[in-house]
Amino acid sequence: RKAEDALISARSRWAVTHVDPNEEVENWLTIVNTAGALKTGRTIPVSAPLYPQMIQLLNNANQLYLEAEQKIKIGQRNAALQNLKQAKDNTRQVLLIFPYNEIAGQLNLKIDKLIDPANFNEQFKRKVQTIRAQYKRNSQKSYSELLDLYSIDKNFSGLAALKDEIEIYLGLKFPPPDSKAIADSAELTKSAQAIYRAGDSLSFSIALQQLDTAIKLNPQNVTAIQLKDAIQMSM
């Protein structure tokens, strides 16, 4: 929320002295808004009518899970399974109302692992495959489940790469530029620098066009970003 407010303030301030919107600010606003939409339901707001009941269910589920861990360590597996069954019932109640809740989702996975550790890896693998196949059709559900899996085992084969792929698809992360794009970006920046140093203000608009293209080719081109600011201030 703070990021969104800061960007909205920046957009308003920019509009005081510029007719055209600032592309960088607009891009970041899109990213922040997308991230906010995807995180809806991951946490339970205090203002939610069922907040006390949901938190109690989650606390109970976590306590039952911790007790089950201890019972398994001392050989009381049957008693532990009863605890885990109750804990899973609690998390299911939460997920019925907040299907993307991160605490319930992650606890569910930990419960499954404790119930059947031998088959959990295969179950984990199937979930990853499902996310890979469905994330373009159901982005919020897939991304939410991905974050839960990532919290459990970020080193699972291919999971980090899939996270990057989905975040780039959703616009939460910029794709890494290729070597040609980096080189082209640098050349355009040099050309814009030459125009700026020559002091030919009539050609500054050309330099800005070159810099816009340079930044699109390589969003990490700090020189281009700073030069663009300098030229715009001069204009």
PDB file of C-alpha atoms in Angstrom:
ATOM      1  CA  ARG A   1       0.000   0.000   0.000  1.00  0.00           C
ATOM      2  CA  LYS A   2       2.835   2.419   0.854  1.00  0.00           C
ATOM      3  CA  ALA A   3       4.487   1.715  -2.500  1.00  0.00           C
ATOM      4  CA  GLU A   4       1.237   2.416  -4.352  1.00  0.00           C
ATOM      5  CA  ASP A   5       0.687   5.675  -2.448  1.00  0.00           C
ATOM      6  CA  ALA A   6       4.249   6.821  -3.183  1.00  0.00           C
ATOM      7  CA  LEU A   7       3.884   6.060  -6.891  1.00  0.00           C
ATOM      8  CA  ILE A   8       0.519   7.826  -7.111  1.00  0.00           C
ATOM      9  CA  SER A   9       2.119  10.885  -5.473  1.00  0.00           C
ATOM     10  CA  ALA A  10       4.984  10.682  -7.972  1.00  0.00           C
ATOM     11  CA  ARG A  11       2.530  10.499 -10.877  1.00  0.00           C
ATOM     12  CA  SER A  12       0.631  13.535  -9.595  1.00  0.00           C
ATOM     13  CA  ARG A  13       3.837  15.516  -9.105  1.00  0.00           C
ATOM     14  CA  TRP A  14       5.003  14.583 -12.610  1.00  0.00           C
ATOM     15  CA  ALA A  15       1.703  15.756 -14.096  1.00  0.00           C
ATOM     16  CA  VAL A  16       2.308  19.253 -12.718  1.00  0.00           C
ATOM     17  CA  THR A  17       5.164  19.859 -15.159  1.00  0.00           C
ATOM     18  CA  HIS A  18       4.589  17.249 -17.907  1.00  0.00           C
ATOM     19  CA  VAL A  19       1.761  16.519 -20.321  1.00  0.00           C
ATOM     20  CA  ASP A  20       2.736  12.927 -21.103  1.00  0.00           C
ATOM     21  CA  PRO A  21       2.720  10.353 -18.274  1.00  0.00           C
ATOM     22  CA  ASN A  22       6.012   9.050 -16.894  1.00  0.00           C
ATOM     23  CA  GLU A  23       6.397   5.588 -18.391  1.00  0.00           C
ATOM     24  CA  GLU A  24       8.559   4.277 -15.563  1.00  0.00           C
ATOM     25  CA  VAL A  25       6.087   5.359 -12.874  1.00  0.00           C
ATOM     26  CA  GLU A  26       3.185   3.840 -14.837  1.00  0.00           C
ATOM     27  CA  ASN A  27       5.080   0.563 -15.250  1.00  0.00           C
ATOM     28  CA  TRP A  28       5.802   0.333 -11.538  1.00  0.00           C
ATOM     29  CA  LEU A  29       2.199   1.166 -10.665  1.00  0.00           C
ATOM     30  CA  THR A  30       1.077  -1.712 -12.865  1.00  0.00           C
ATOM     31  CA  ILE A  31       3.509  -4.050 -11.117  1.00  0.00           C
ATOM     32  CA  VAL A  32       2.428  -2.924  -7.638  1.00  0.00           C
ATOM     33  CA  ASN A  33      -1.270  -3.224  -8.486  1.00  0.00           C
ATOM     34  CA  THR A  34      -0.781  -6.676  -9.979  1.00  0.00           C
ATOM     35  CA  ALA A  35       1.156  -7.817  -6.927  1.00  0.00           C
ATOM     36  CA  GLY A  36      -1.569  -6.456  -4.659  1.00  0.00           C
ATOM     37  CA  ALA A  37      -4.301  -8.261  -6.578  1.00  0.00           C
ATOM     38  CA  LEU A  38      -2.408 -11.555  -6.480  1.00  0.00           C
ATOM     39  CA  LYS A  39      -1.887 -11.265  -2.727  1.00  0.00           C
ATOM     40  CA  THR A  40      -5.584 -10.737  -2.027  1.00  0.00           C
ATOM     41  CA  GLY A  41      -6.652 -13.443   0.403  1.00  0.00           C
ATOM     42  CA  ARG A  42      -3.103 -14.536   1.248  1.00  0.00           C
ATOM     43  CA  THR A  43      -3.588 -12.926   4.640  1.00  0.00           C
ATOM     44  CA  ILE A  44      -6.738 -12.420   6.678  1.00  0.00           C
ATOM     45  CA  PRO A  45      -7.432  -8.721   7.322  1.00  0.00           C
ATOM     46  CA  VAL A  46      -8.267  -7.769  10.890  1.00  0.00           C
ATOM     47  CA  SER A  47     -11.396  -6.097   9.503  1.00  0.00           C
ATOM     48  CA  ALA A  48     -12.759  -9.410   8.162  1.00  0.00           C
ATOM     49  CA  PRO A  49     -16.001 -10.399   9.979  1.00  0.00           C
ATOM     50  CA  LEU A  50     -14.678 -13.917  10.679  1.00  0.00           C
ATOM     51  CA  TYR A  51     -11.161 -12.841  11.626  1.00  0.00           C
ATOM     52  CA  PRO A  52     -11.288 -14.130  15.269  1.00  0.00           C
ATOM     53  CA  GLN A  53     -12.690 -17.521  14.222  1.00  0.00           C
ATOM     54  CA  MET A  54     -10.192 -17.927  11.387  1.00  0.00           C
ATOM     55  CA  ILE A  55      -7.203 -17.053  13.575  1.00  0.00           C
ATOM     56  CA  GLN A  56      -8.390 -19.471  16.243  1.00  0.00           C
ATOM     57  CA  LEU A  57      -8.704 -22.261  13.687  1.00  0.00           C
ATOM     58  CA  LEU A  58      -5.191 -21.572  12.409  1.00  0.00           C
ATOM     59  CA  ASN A  59      -3.730 -21.431  15.914  1.00  0.00           C
ATOM     60  CA  ASN A  60      -5.434 -24.692  16.851  1.00  0.00           C
ATOM     61  CA  ALA A  61      -4.267 -26.357  13.655  1.00  0.00           C
ATOM     62  CA  ASN A  62      -0.680 -25.282  14.269  1.00  0.00           C
ATOM     63  CA  GLN A  63      -0.778 -26.484  17.883  1.00  0.00           C
ATOM     64  CA  LEU A  64      -2.184 -29.866  16.810  1.00  0.00           C
ATOM     65  CA  TYR A  65       0.557 -30.141  14.182  1.00  0.00           C
ATOM     66  CA  LEU A  66       3.303 -29.411  16.723  1.00  0.00           C
ATOM     67  CA  GLU A  67       1.836 -31.977  19.137  1.00  0.00           C
ATOM     68  CA  ALA A  68       1.719 -34.543  16.333  1.00  0.00           C
ATOM     69  CA  GLU A  69       5.420 -33.959  15.613  1.00  0.00           C
ATOM     70  CA  GLN A  70       6.274 -34.718  19.227  1.00  0.00           C
ATOM     71  CA  LYS A  71       4.067 -37.825  19.345  1.00  0.00           C
ATOM     72  CA  ILE A  72       5.714 -39.238  16.223  1.00  0.00           C
ATOM     73  CA  LYS A  73       9.145 -38.722  17.794  1.00  0.00           C
ATOM     74  CA  ILE A  74       8.157 -40.870  20.789  1.00  0.00           C
ATOM     75  CA  GLY A  75       6.478 -43.547  18.693  1.00  0.00           C
ATOM     76  CA  GLN A  76       2.825 -42.569  19.179  1.00  0.00           C
ATOM     77  CA  ARG A  77       2.012 -42.448  15.461  1.00  0.00           C
ATOM     78  CA  ASN A  78      -1.693 -43.367  15.718  1.00  0.00           C
ATOM     79  CA  ALA A  79      -2.310 -40.584  18.235  1.00  0.00           C
ATOM     80  CA  ALA A  80      -0.326 -38.233  16.015  1.00  0.00           C
ATOM     81  CA  LEU A  81      -2.485 -39.075  12.997  1.00  0.00           C
ATOM     82  CA  GLN A  82      -5.575 -38.128  14.989  1.00  0.00           C
ATOM     83  CA  ASN A  83      -4.018 -34.748  15.727  1.00  0.00           C
ATOM     84  CA  LEU A  84      -3.156 -34.255  12.069  1.00  0.00           C
ATOM     85  CA  LYS A  85      -6.687 -35.156  10.977  1.00  0.00           C
ATOM     86  CA  GLN A  86      -8.103 -32.495  13.302  1.00  0.00           C
ATOM     87  CA  ALA A  87      -5.503 -29.983  12.153  1.00  0.00           C
ATOM     88  CA  LYS A  88      -6.378 -30.607   8.497  1.00  0.00           C
ATOM     89  CA  ASP A  89     -10.085 -30.145   9.269  1.00  0.00           C
ATOM     90  CA  ASN A  90      -9.238 -26.741  10.749  1.00  0.00           C
ATOM     91  CA  THR A  91      -7.166 -25.612   7.772  1.00  0.00           C
ATOM     92  CA  ARG A  92      -9.876 -26.773   5.368  1.00  0.00           C
ATOM     93  CA  GLN A  93     -12.411 -24.560   7.126  1.00  0.00           C
ATOM     94  CA  VAL A  94     -10.114 -21.577   6.675  1.00  0.00           C
ATOM     95  CA  LEU A  95      -9.414 -22.413   3.021  1.00  0.00           C
ATOM     96  CA  LEU A  96     -13.143 -22.621   2.269  1.00  0.00           C
ATOM     97  CA  ILE A  97     -13.416 -18.899   3.023  1.00  0.00           C
ATOM     98  CA  PHE A  98      -9.860 -17.772   2.225  1.00  0.00           C
ATOM     99  CA  PRO A  99      -8.717 -20.260  -0.448  1.00  0.00           C
ATOM    100  CA  TYR A 100      -5.361 -18.518  -0.942  1.00  0.00           C
ATOM    101  CA  ASN A 101      -4.448 -18.067   2.726  1.00  0.00           C
ATOM    102  CA  GLU A 102      -0.719 -18.655   3.035  1.00  0.00           C
ATOM    103  CA  ILE A 103      -0.689 -19.951   6.625  1.00  0.00           C
ATOM    104  CA  ALA A 104      -3.386 -22.541   5.952  1.00  0.00           C
ATOM    105  CA  GLY A 105      -1.898 -23.535   2.596  1.00  0.00           C
ATOM    106  CA  GLN A 106       1.614 -24.010   3.956  1.00  0.00           C
ATOM    107  CA  LEU A 107       0.404 -25.813   7.063  1.00  0.00           C
ATOM    108  CA  ASN A 108      -1.640 -28.159   4.878  1.00  0.00           C
ATOM    109  CA  LEU A 109       1.503 -29.146   3.005  1.00  0.00           C
ATOM    110  CA  LYS A 110       3.445 -29.704   6.232  1.00  0.00           C
ATOM    111  CA  ILE A 111       0.613 -31.887   7.534  1.00  0.00           C
ATOM    112  CA  ASP A 112       0.615 -33.962   4.345  1.00  0.00           C
ATOM    113  CA  LYS A 113       4.376 -34.420   4.645  1.00  0.00           C
ATOM    114  CA  LEU A 114       4.086 -35.607   8.236  1.00  0.00           C
ATOM    115  CA  ILE A 115       1.218 -37.982   7.413  1.00  0.00           C
ATOM    116  CA  ASP A 116       2.971 -39.665   4.481  1.00  0.00           C
ATOM    117  CA  PRO A 117       6.601 -38.558   4.127  1.00  0.00           C
ATOM    118  CA  ALA A 118       7.398 -41.394   1.705  1.00  0.00           C
ATOM    119  CA  ASN A 119       4.924 -40.171  -0.923  1.00  0.00           C
ATOM    120  CA  PHE A 120       5.137 -36.446  -0.230  1.00  0.00           C
ATOM    121  CA  ASN A 121       7.868 -35.848  -2.804  1.00  0.00           C
ATOM    122  CA  GLU A 122       5.717 -37.382  -5.545  1.00  0.00           C
ATOM    123  CA  GLN A 123       2.709 -35.343  -4.385  1.00  0.00           C
ATOM    124  CA  PHE A 124       4.879 -32.205  -4.426  1.00  0.00           C
ATOM    125  CA  LYS A 125       6.038 -33.035  -7.954  1.00  0.00           C
ATOM    126  CA  ARG A 126       2.453 -33.440  -9.198  1.00  0.00           C
ATOM    127  CA  LYS A 127       1.468 -30.087  -7.719  1.00  0.00           C
ATOM    128  CA  VAL A 128       4.368 -28.387  -9.490  1.00  0.00           C
ATOM    129  CA  GLN A 129       3.355 -30.008 -12.798  1.00  0.00           C
ATOM    130  CA  THR A 130      -0.246 -28.838 -12.350  1.00  0.00           C
ATOM    131  CA  ILE A 131       0.867 -25.270 -11.666  1.00  0.00           C
ATOM    132  CA  ARG A 132       3.115 -25.319 -14.728  1.00  0.00           C
ATOM    133  CA  ALA A 133       0.201 -26.450 -16.893  1.00  0.00           C
ATOM    134  CA  GLN A 134      -2.431 -24.091 -15.485  1.00  0.00           C
ATOM    135  CA  TYR A 135      -0.799 -20.812 -14.450  1.00  0.00           C
ATOM    136  CA  LYS A 136      -1.807 -18.975 -17.641  1.00  0.00           C
ATOM    137  CA  ARG A 137      -5.464 -19.938 -17.138  1.00  0.00           C
ATOM    138  CA  ASN A 138      -5.746 -19.465 -13.394  1.00  0.00           C
ATOM    139  CA  SER A 139      -2.952 -17.132 -12.356  1.00  0.00           C
ATOM    140  CA  GLN A 140      -3.998 -16.261  -8.819  1.00  0.00           C
ATOM    141  CA  LYS A 141      -4.639 -19.843  -7.702  1.00  0.00           C
ATOM    142  CA  SER A 142      -1.486 -21.149  -9.376  1.00  0.00           C
ATOM    143  CA  TYR A 143       0.750 -18.396  -8.024  1.00  0.00           C
ATOM    144  CA  SER A 144      -0.661 -18.785  -4.525  1.00  0.00           C
ATOM    145  CA  GLU A 145      -0.017 -22.539  -4.565  1.00  0.00           C
ATOM    146  CA  LEU A 146       3.447 -21.944  -5.992  1.00  0.00           C
ATOM    147  CA  LEU A 147       4.342 -19.616  -3.109  1.00  0.00           C
ATOM    148  CA  ASP A 148       3.164 -22.263  -0.627  1.00  0.00           C
ATOM    149  CA  LEU A 149       5.303 -24.937  -2.278  1.00  0.00           C
ATOM    150  CA  TYR A 150       8.276 -22.569  -2.490  1.00  0.00           C
ATOM    151  CA  SER A 151       8.053 -21.883   1.250  1.00  0.00           C
ATOM    152  CA  ILE A 152       8.257 -25.622   1.938  1.00  0.00           C
ATOM    153  CA  ASP A 153      11.107 -26.512  -0.437  1.00  0.00           C
ATOM    154  CA  LYS A 154      12.615 -23.715  -2.536  1.00  0.00           C
ATOM    155  CA  ASN A 155      15.366 -26.088  -3.709  1.00  0.00           C
ATOM    156  CA  PHE A 156      12.951 -28.541  -5.347  1.00  0.00           C
ATOM    157  CA  SER A 157      14.116 -29.242  -8.898  1.00  0.00           C
ATOM    158  CA  GLY A 158      12.836 -26.609 -11.329  1.00  0.00           C
ATOM    159  CA  LEU A 159      10.722 -24.752  -8.769  1.00  0.00           C
ATOM    160  CA  ALA A 160      12.819 -21.552  -8.632  1.00  0.00           C
ATOM    161  CA  ALA A 161      12.888 -21.382 -12.440  1.00  0.00           C
ATOM    162  CA  LEU A 162       9.111 -21.872 -12.586  1.00  0.00           C
ATOM    163  CA  LYS A 163       8.652 -19.083 -10.025  1.00  0.00           C
ATOM    164  CA  ASP A 164      10.734 -16.741 -12.209  1.00  0.00           C
ATOM    165  CA  GLU A 165       8.771 -17.784 -15.315  1.00  0.00           C
ATOM    166  CA  ILE A 166       5.398 -17.116 -13.693  1.00  0.00           C
ATOM    167  CA  GLU A 167       6.477 -13.807 -12.137  1.00  0.00           C
ATOM    168  CA  ILE A 168       7.747 -12.601 -15.517  1.00  0.00           C
ATOM    169  CA  TYR A 169       4.462 -13.703 -17.133  1.00  0.00           C
ATOM    170  CA  LEU A 170       2.457 -11.833 -14.471  1.00  0.00           C
ATOM    171  CA  GLY A 171       4.585  -8.708 -14.839  1.00  0.00           C
ATOM    172  CA  LEU A 172       5.960  -8.963 -11.302  1.00  0.00           C
ATOM    173  CA  LYS A 173       9.512  -9.308 -12.568  1.00  0.00           C
ATOM    174  CA  PHE A 174      11.343  -8.013 -15.617  1.00  0.00           C
ATOM    175  CA  PRO A 175      12.734 -10.682 -17.946  1.00  0.00           C
ATOM    176  CA  PRO A 176      16.541 -10.724 -18.058  1.00  0.00           C
ATOM    177  CA  PRO A 177      17.725  -8.950 -21.219  1.00  0.00           C
ATOM    178  CA  ASP A 178      19.826 -10.923 -23.663  1.00  0.00           C
ATOM    179  CA  SER A 179      23.372  -9.893 -24.570  1.00  0.00           C
ATOM    180  CA  LYS A 180      22.297  -8.261 -27.859  1.00  0.00           C
ATOM    181  CA  ALA A 181      19.645  -6.208 -26.086  1.00  0.00           C
ATOM    182  CA  ILE A 182      22.222  -5.031 -23.532  1.00  0.00           C
ATOM    183  CA  ALA A 183      24.637  -4.040 -26.284  1.00  0.00           C
ATOM    184  CA  ASP A 184      21.929  -2.227 -28.282  1.00  0.00           C
ATOM    185  CA  SER A 185      20.810  -0.421 -25.132  1.00  0.00           C
ATOM    186  CA  ALA A 186      24.368   0.754 -24.473  1.00  0.00           C
ATOM    187  CA  GLU A 187      24.743   2.063 -28.042  1.00  0.00           C
ATOM    188  CA  LEU A 188      21.494   4.008 -27.876  1.00  0.00           C
ATOM    189  CA  THR A 189      22.583   5.479 -24.550  1.00  0.00           C
ATOM    190  CA  LYS A 190      25.886   6.629 -26.049  1.00  0.00           C
ATOM    191  CA  SER A 191      24.047   8.290 -28.927  1.00  0.00           C
ATOM    192  CA  ALA A 192      21.724  10.089 -26.507  1.00  0.00           C
ATOM    193  CA  GLN A 193      24.706  11.173 -24.403  1.00  0.00           C
ATOM    194  CA  ALA A 194      26.330  12.731 -27.494  1.00  0.00           C
ATOM    195  CA  ILE A 195      23.175  14.729 -28.235  1.00  0.00           C
ATOM    196  CA  TYR A 196      22.933  15.898 -24.620  1.00  0.00           C
ATOM    197  CA  ARG A 197      26.611  16.915 -24.417  1.00  0.00           C
ATOM    198  CA  ALA A 198      26.328  18.840 -27.692  1.00  0.00           C
ATOM    199  CA  GLY A 199      23.661  20.979 -26.026  1.00  0.00           C
ATOM    200  CA  ASP A 200      21.355  20.895 -29.058  1.00  0.00           C
ATOM    201  CA  SER A 201      18.046  21.267 -27.230  1.00  0.00           C
ATOM    202  CA  LEU A 202      16.074  20.844 -30.468  1.00  0.00           C
ATOM    203  CA  SER A 203      17.369  17.275 -30.668  1.00  0.00           C
ATOM    204  CA  PHE A 204      16.635  16.388 -27.042  1.00  0.00           C
ATOM    205  CA  SER A 205      13.349  14.745 -28.026  1.00  0.00           C
ATOM    206  CA  ILE A 206      15.327  12.361 -30.268  1.00  0.00           C
ATOM    207  CA  ALA A 207      17.637  11.551 -27.360  1.00  0.00           C
ATOM    208  CA  LEU A 208      14.612  10.791 -25.167  1.00  0.00           C
ATOM    209  CA  GLN A 209      13.225   8.398 -27.770  1.00  0.00           C
ATOM    210  CA  GLN A 210      16.574   6.628 -27.891  1.00  0.00           C
ATOM    211  CA  LEU A 211      16.688   6.394 -24.107  1.00  0.00           C
ATOM    212  CA  ASP A 212      13.134   5.041 -23.887  1.00  0.00           C
ATOM    213  CA  THR A 213      14.132   2.265 -26.267  1.00  0.00           C
ATOM    214  CA  ALA A 214      17.395   1.681 -24.359  1.00  0.00           C
ATOM    215  CA  ILE A 215      15.515   1.277 -21.076  1.00  0.00           C
ATOM    216  CA  LYS A 216      13.003  -1.120 -22.632  1.00  0.00           C
ATOM    217  CA  LEU A 217      15.859  -3.229 -23.993  1.00  0.00           C
ATOM    218  CA  ASN A 218      17.625  -3.225 -20.637  1.00  0.00           C
ATOM    219  CA  PRO A 219      15.573  -2.065 -17.616  1.00  0.00           C
ATOM    220  CA  GLN A 220      18.778  -2.251 -15.525  1.00  0.00           C
ATOM    221  CA  ASN A 221      20.511   0.423 -17.632  1.00  0.00           C
ATOM    222  CA  VAL A 222      20.967   2.949 -14.825  1.00  0.00           C
ATOM    223  CA  THR A 223      22.946   5.334 -17.029  1.00  0.00           C
ATOM    224  CA  ALA A 224      20.046   5.593 -19.474  1.00  0.00           C
ATOM    225  CA  ILE A 225      17.546   6.144 -16.665  1.00  0.00           C
ATOM    226  CA  GLN A 226      19.620   8.908 -15.073  1.00  0.00           C
ATOM    227  CA  LEU A 227      20.350  10.568 -18.409  1.00  0.00           C
ATOM    228  CA  LYS A 228      16.664  10.555 -19.282  1.00  0.00           C
ATOM    229  CA  ASP A 229      15.920  12.357 -16.007  1.00  0.00           C
ATOM    230  CA  ALA A 230      18.665  14.915 -16.696  1.00  0.00           C
ATOM    231  CA  ILE A 231      17.386  15.667 -20.213  1.00  0.00           C
ATOM    232  CA  GLN A 232      13.802  15.971 -19.048  1.00  0.00           C
ATOM    233  CA  MET A 233      14.860  18.393 -16.317  1.00  0.00           C
ATOM    234  CA  SER A 234      16.759  20.460 -18.939  1.00  0.00           C
ATOM    235  CA  MET A 235      13.667  20.589 -21.110  1.00  0.00           C
TER     236      MET A 235
END
